[in-house]
């Protein structure tokens, strides 16, 4: 993206952040460090302003939403997303970067950015968690073994967003829009870190 770093002069070379309000942020810190990244945890607005990219972990999106607003970090992150900072959201993190939430709790908001509607807990209480092998053409072979835990799905894909992976029935479970990346599942749990590397490649392309 020509000139994209001009909108982001302070943080283009900063560490990558992991939003650490709630959820399995420690696992993402460890995966990103394993890939050689300089990683910091993010809870405060000044931390949000110093990073070159952000991973939002799985957890409980309604809690993460409330905490992000009460810690005052939500607004700073929205500004960074608008500037084009790369963000990778997994599971609850995908819900946090979706423009529209279906089956959210009353008053639930998101940071937004990704032109999709996600449905929370889309597989219902019968299928709390399951695993599947997914073809992800953007990552090449082999298929990715994916773990879904009370997972959301991408119920509507806006014209700006692209599906990166779907279940056998066509349900979209991985999506990309410019520097935003979201998966319904948890690559931090399986040892296959190609999505984290894909995110780090987006960060590197901006610096
Ligand atoms: N069901 C959770 C939510 O709505 C997401 C679950 C997860 O992140 N594993 O936020």
mmCIF file of C-alpha atoms and ligand atoms in Angstrom:
data_model
loop_
_atom_site.group_PDB
_atom_site.id
_atom_site.type_symbol
_atom_site.label_atom_id
_atom_site.label_comp_id
_atom_site.label_asym_id
_atom_site.label_seq_id
_atom_site.Cartn_x
_atom_site.Cartn_y
_atom_site.Cartn_z
ATOM 1 C CA UNK A 1 0.000 0.000 0.000
ATOM 2 C CA UNK A 2 1.820 3.062 -1.227
ATOM 3 C CA UNK A 3 2.114 5.779 1.370
ATOM 4 C CA UNK A 4 0.217 3.887 4.059
ATOM 5 C CA UNK A 5 3.025 4.347 6.580
ATOM 6 C CA UNK A 6 2.621 8.119 6.291
ATOM 7 C CA UNK A 7 -0.593 7.939 8.289
ATOM 8 C CA UNK A 8 1.159 6.083 11.039
ATOM 9 C CA UNK A 9 4.570 7.725 11.529
ATOM 10 C CA UNK A 10 4.973 7.108 15.263
ATOM 11 C CA UNK A 11 4.278 3.443 15.482
ATOM 12 C CA UNK A 12 5.255 1.984 12.129
ATOM 13 C CA UNK A 13 8.394 0.469 13.672
ATOM 14 C CA UNK A 14 7.031 -0.262 17.146
ATOM 15 C CA UNK A 15 6.494 -3.683 18.702
ATOM 16 C CA UNK A 16 3.374 -5.685 17.948
ATOM 17 C CA UNK A 17 0.734 -5.699 20.660
ATOM 18 C CA UNK A 18 -1.638 -8.287 22.071
ATOM 19 C CA UNK A 19 -4.816 -6.918 23.657
ATOM 20 C CA UNK A 20 -4.556 -8.218 27.218
ATOM 21 C CA UNK A 21 -7.810 -7.234 28.891
ATOM 22 C CA UNK A 22 -9.216 -10.762 29.029
ATOM 23 C CA UNK A 23 -8.944 -14.137 27.307
ATOM 24 C CA UNK A 24 -6.003 -16.229 26.088
ATOM 25 C CA UNK A 25 -3.622 -13.356 25.356
ATOM 26 C CA UNK A 26 -0.600 -15.128 26.900
ATOM 27 C CA UNK A 27 -0.726 -17.844 24.228
ATOM 28 C CA UNK A 28 -0.632 -15.234 21.456
ATOM 29 C CA UNK A 29 2.289 -13.426 23.100
ATOM 30 C CA UNK A 30 4.196 -16.679 23.174
ATOM 31 C CA UNK A 31 3.365 -17.615 19.538
ATOM 32 C CA UNK A 32 4.400 -14.169 18.265
ATOM 33 C CA UNK A 33 7.645 -14.230 20.296
ATOM 34 C CA UNK A 34 8.327 -17.703 18.906
ATOM 35 C CA UNK A 35 8.078 -16.182 15.423
ATOM 36 C CA UNK A 36 10.707 -13.612 16.385
ATOM 37 C CA UNK A 37 8.437 -10.606 16.995
ATOM 38 C CA UNK A 38 8.966 -7.919 19.615
ATOM 39 C CA UNK A 39 5.694 -8.154 21.595
ATOM 40 C CA UNK A 40 4.000 -6.025 24.257
ATOM 41 C CA UNK A 41 0.657 -6.424 26.000
ATOM 42 C CA UNK A 42 -1.900 -3.660 25.452
ATOM 43 C CA UNK A 43 -4.377 -2.369 28.033
ATOM 44 C CA UNK A 44 -3.998 1.404 27.928
ATOM 45 C CA UNK A 45 -4.428 4.055 25.203
ATOM 46 C CA UNK A 46 -0.720 5.000 25.212
ATOM 47 C CA UNK A 47 0.171 1.351 24.585
ATOM 48 C CA UNK A 48 -2.318 1.256 21.704
ATOM 49 C CA UNK A 49 -0.548 4.256 20.182
ATOM 50 C CA UNK A 50 2.949 2.709 20.352
ATOM 51 C CA UNK A 51 2.383 -0.549 18.483
ATOM 52 C CA UNK A 52 2.781 -1.482 14.822
ATOM 53 C CA UNK A 53 0.082 -4.189 14.808
ATOM 54 C CA UNK A 54 -2.333 -5.863 17.208
ATOM 55 C CA UNK A 55 -3.629 -9.355 17.929
ATOM 56 C CA UNK A 56 -6.977 -9.576 19.732
ATOM 57 C CA UNK A 57 -7.322 -12.944 21.458
ATOM 58 C CA UNK A 58 -10.218 -15.283 22.052
ATOM 59 C CA UNK A 59 -12.175 -14.976 25.248
ATOM 60 C CA UNK A 60 -15.530 -13.355 25.804
ATOM 61 C CA UNK A 61 -16.205 -10.480 23.442
ATOM 62 C CA UNK A 62 -18.862 -8.786 25.594
ATOM 63 C CA UNK A 63 -16.434 -8.595 28.529
ATOM 64 C CA UNK A 64 -13.580 -7.461 26.287
ATOM 65 C CA UNK A 65 -15.841 -4.785 24.838
ATOM 66 C CA UNK A 66 -16.793 -3.427 28.273
ATOM 67 C CA UNK A 67 -13.220 -3.498 29.567
ATOM 68 C CA UNK A 68 -11.827 -1.856 26.431
ATOM 69 C CA UNK A 69 -14.214 1.041 26.878
ATOM 70 C CA UNK A 70 -13.702 1.372 30.635
ATOM 71 C CA UNK A 71 -9.884 1.252 30.225
ATOM 72 C CA UNK A 72 -10.234 3.973 27.569
ATOM 73 C CA UNK A 73 -8.313 1.888 25.050
ATOM 74 C CA UNK A 74 -11.211 1.287 22.623
ATOM 75 C CA UNK A 75 -11.118 4.752 21.096
ATOM 76 C CA UNK A 76 -7.337 4.692 20.596
ATOM 77 C CA UNK A 77 -7.606 1.305 18.898
ATOM 78 C CA UNK A 78 -10.392 2.547 16.627
ATOM 79 C CA UNK A 79 -8.125 5.403 15.554
ATOM 80 C CA UNK A 80 -5.280 2.987 14.816
ATOM 81 C CA UNK A 81 -7.593 0.669 12.841
ATOM 82 C CA UNK A 82 -8.772 3.669 10.805
ATOM 83 C CA UNK A 83 -5.110 4.505 10.059
ATOM 84 C CA UNK A 84 -4.612 1.034 8.601
ATOM 85 C CA UNK A 85 -2.721 -0.672 11.425
ATOM 86 C CA UNK A 86 -2.712 -4.455 10.889
ATOM 87 C CA UNK A 87 -5.007 -6.278 13.327
ATOM 88 C CA UNK A 88 -5.586 -10.005 13.672
ATOM 89 C CA UNK A 89 -8.656 -11.058 15.677
ATOM 90 C CA UNK A 90 -9.257 -14.679 16.711
ATOM 91 C CA UNK A 91 -12.703 -15.814 17.812
ATOM 92 C CA UNK A 92 -13.828 -13.130 20.327
ATOM 93 C CA UNK A 93 -11.161 -10.969 18.658
ATOM 94 C CA UNK A 94 -12.916 -11.427 15.307
ATOM 95 C CA UNK A 95 -16.137 -10.220 16.961
ATOM 96 C CA UNK A 96 -14.259 -7.166 18.261
ATOM 97 C CA UNK A 97 -13.176 -6.062 14.767
ATOM 98 C CA UNK A 98 -16.483 -6.836 13.014
ATOM 99 C CA UNK A 99 -18.630 -3.860 12.024
ATOM 100 C CA UNK A 100 -21.836 -5.725 12.938
ATOM 101 C CA UNK A 101 -22.566 -8.256 15.708
ATOM 102 C CA UNK A 102 -25.511 -10.658 15.573
ATOM 103 C CA UNK A 103 -26.634 -12.213 18.884
ATOM 104 C CA UNK A 104 -24.516 -9.837 20.945
ATOM 105 C CA UNK A 105 -25.546 -9.077 24.511
ATOM 106 C CA UNK A 106 -27.630 -5.954 25.054
ATOM 107 C CA UNK A 107 -25.524 -2.868 24.314
ATOM 108 C CA UNK A 108 -22.543 -4.851 23.036
ATOM 109 C CA UNK A 109 -20.275 -2.813 20.772
ATOM 110 C CA UNK A 110 -17.216 -3.607 18.724
ATOM 111 C CA UNK A 111 -14.180 -1.674 17.584
ATOM 112 C CA UNK A 112 -15.251 -2.414 14.032
ATOM 113 C CA UNK A 113 -13.272 -1.974 10.827
ATOM 114 C CA UNK A 114 -14.082 -5.236 9.104
ATOM 115 C CA UNK A 115 -17.100 -4.968 6.792
ATOM 116 C CA UNK A 116 -18.799 -8.147 8.008
ATOM 117 C CA UNK A 117 -21.579 -9.277 10.301
ATOM 118 C CA UNK A 118 -20.488 -11.998 12.737
ATOM 119 C CA UNK A 119 -22.863 -14.217 14.627
ATOM 120 C CA UNK A 120 -21.719 -15.029 18.170
ATOM 121 C CA UNK A 121 -21.883 -18.614 19.457
ATOM 122 C CA UNK A 122 -23.077 -19.609 15.997
ATOM 123 C CA UNK A 123 -22.831 -23.358 16.524
ATOM 124 C CA UNK A 124 -25.157 -23.327 19.530
ATOM 125 C CA UNK A 125 -24.865 -25.120 22.832
ATOM 126 C CA UNK A 126 -25.033 -28.582 21.181
ATOM 127 C CA UNK A 127 -21.733 -27.961 19.442
ATOM 128 C CA UNK A 128 -19.753 -25.941 21.924
ATOM 129 C CA UNK A 129 -16.484 -26.917 20.365
ATOM 130 C CA UNK A 130 -15.234 -28.964 17.437
ATOM 131 C CA UNK A 131 -12.257 -29.313 15.136
ATOM 132 C CA UNK A 132 -11.996 -29.276 11.350
ATOM 133 C CA UNK A 133 -9.337 -29.248 8.633
ATOM 134 C CA UNK A 134 -9.620 -26.146 6.471
ATOM 135 C CA UNK A 135 -8.249 -25.312 3.061
ATOM 136 C CA UNK A 136 -6.769 -21.836 3.250
ATOM 137 C CA UNK A 137 -5.569 -20.963 -0.275
ATOM 138 C CA UNK A 138 -3.870 -17.757 0.961
ATOM 139 C CA UNK A 139 -1.628 -19.888 3.216
ATOM 140 C CA UNK A 140 -1.044 -22.755 0.775
ATOM 141 C CA UNK A 141 -0.686 -26.422 1.750
ATOM 142 C CA UNK A 142 -1.260 -28.288 3.977
ATOM 143 C CA UNK A 143 -4.851 -27.633 5.180
ATOM 144 C CA UNK A 144 -5.043 -25.968 8.593
ATOM 145 C CA UNK A 145 -6.294 -27.953 11.555
ATOM 146 C CA UNK A 146 -8.700 -25.553 13.267
ATOM 147 C CA UNK A 147 -10.151 -25.615 16.792
ATOM 148 C CA UNK A 148 -13.509 -23.877 17.271
ATOM 149 C CA UNK A 149 -14.668 -22.993 20.812
ATOM 150 C CA UNK A 150 -18.085 -21.340 21.198
ATOM 151 C CA UNK A 151 -17.095 -19.787 17.920
ATOM 152 C CA UNK A 152 -18.613 -16.992 15.886
ATOM 153 C CA UNK A 153 -19.065 -17.232 12.106
ATOM 154 C CA UNK A 154 -19.033 -14.601 9.407
ATOM 155 C CA UNK A 155 -22.746 -14.430 8.590
ATOM 156 C CA UNK A 156 -22.539 -11.599 6.042
ATOM 157 C CA UNK A 157 -19.534 -10.531 4.044
ATOM 158 C CA UNK A 158 -19.494 -6.928 2.840
ATOM 159 C CA UNK A 159 -18.048 -6.033 -0.565
ATOM 160 C CA UNK A 160 -14.698 -4.922 0.917
ATOM 161 C CA UNK A 161 -14.060 -8.209 2.739
ATOM 162 C CA UNK A 162 -12.751 -11.499 1.335
ATOM 163 C CA UNK A 163 -13.322 -15.004 2.690
ATOM 164 C CA UNK A 164 -10.042 -16.853 3.352
ATOM 165 C CA UNK A 165 -11.538 -20.138 4.558
ATOM 166 C CA UNK A 166 -14.922 -21.823 4.857
ATOM 167 C CA UNK A 167 -16.331 -24.973 6.410
ATOM 168 C CA UNK A 168 -17.560 -27.759 4.110
ATOM 169 C CA UNK A 169 -21.079 -26.245 4.156
ATOM 170 C CA UNK A 170 -19.778 -22.869 2.947
ATOM 171 C CA UNK A 171 -19.845 -21.081 6.312
ATOM 172 C CA UNK A 172 -17.094 -18.449 6.290
ATOM 173 C CA UNK A 173 -14.659 -18.811 9.207
ATOM 174 C CA UNK A 174 -11.671 -16.718 8.120
ATOM 175 C CA UNK A 175 -11.754 -13.291 6.533
ATOM 176 C CA UNK A 176 -9.457 -10.510 5.372
ATOM 177 C CA UNK A 177 -9.938 -6.875 4.456
ATOM 178 C CA UNK A 178 -6.776 -4.917 3.736
ATOM 179 C CA UNK A 179 -4.724 -5.079 6.932
ATOM 180 C CA UNK A 180 -7.516 -6.654 8.987
ATOM 181 C CA UNK A 181 -7.576 -10.400 9.472
ATOM 182 C CA UNK A 182 -10.047 -12.499 11.447
ATOM 183 C CA UNK A 183 -10.525 -16.194 12.201
ATOM 184 C CA UNK A 184 -13.395 -17.906 14.033
ATOM 185 C CA UNK A 185 -10.928 -20.464 15.371
ATOM 186 C CA UNK A 186 -7.792 -20.544 17.536
ATOM 187 C CA UNK A 187 -4.487 -21.057 15.677
ATOM 188 C CA UNK A 188 -2.595 -20.227 18.889
ATOM 189 C CA UNK A 189 -3.732 -23.622 20.233
ATOM 190 C CA UNK A 190 -2.634 -25.966 17.457
ATOM 191 C CA UNK A 191 1.022 -25.261 16.711
ATOM 192 C CA UNK A 192 0.221 -24.070 13.164
ATOM 193 C CA UNK A 193 1.178 -20.414 13.220
ATOM 194 C CA UNK A 194 0.764 -19.467 9.566
ATOM 195 C CA UNK A 195 -1.991 -16.955 10.337
ATOM 196 C CA UNK A 196 0.252 -15.237 12.909
ATOM 197 C CA UNK A 197 3.049 -15.149 10.322
ATOM 198 C CA UNK A 198 0.608 -13.785 7.721
ATOM 199 C CA UNK A 199 -0.268 -11.023 10.203
ATOM 200 C CA UNK A 200 3.426 -10.294 10.912
ATOM 201 C CA UNK A 201 4.040 -10.088 7.157
ATOM 202 C CA UNK A 202 1.378 -7.361 6.954
ATOM 203 C CA UNK A 203 3.104 -5.504 9.794
ATOM 204 C CA UNK A 204 6.496 -5.823 8.072
ATOM 205 C CA UNK A 205 5.064 -4.593 4.759
ATOM 206 C CA UNK A 206 4.123 -1.293 6.407
ATOM 207 C CA UNK A 207 7.447 -0.512 8.097
HETATM 208 N N1 LIG B 1 -18.323 -16.980 22.483
HETATM 209 C C1 LIG B 1 -17.297 -16.017 22.718
HETATM 210 C C2 LIG B 1 -17.799 -14.585 22.488
HETATM 211 O O1 LIG B 1 -18.896 -14.369 22.146
HETATM 212 C C3 LIG B 1 -16.087 -16.266 21.840
HETATM 213 C C4 LIG B 1 -15.436 -17.563 22.206
HETATM 214 C C5 LIG B 1 -13.947 -17.604 22.001
HETATM 215 O O2 LIG B 1 -13.286 -16.560 21.866
HETATM 216 N N2 LIG B 1 -13.396 -18.806 22.034
HETATM 217 O O3 LIG B 1 -17.062 -13.666 22.656
#
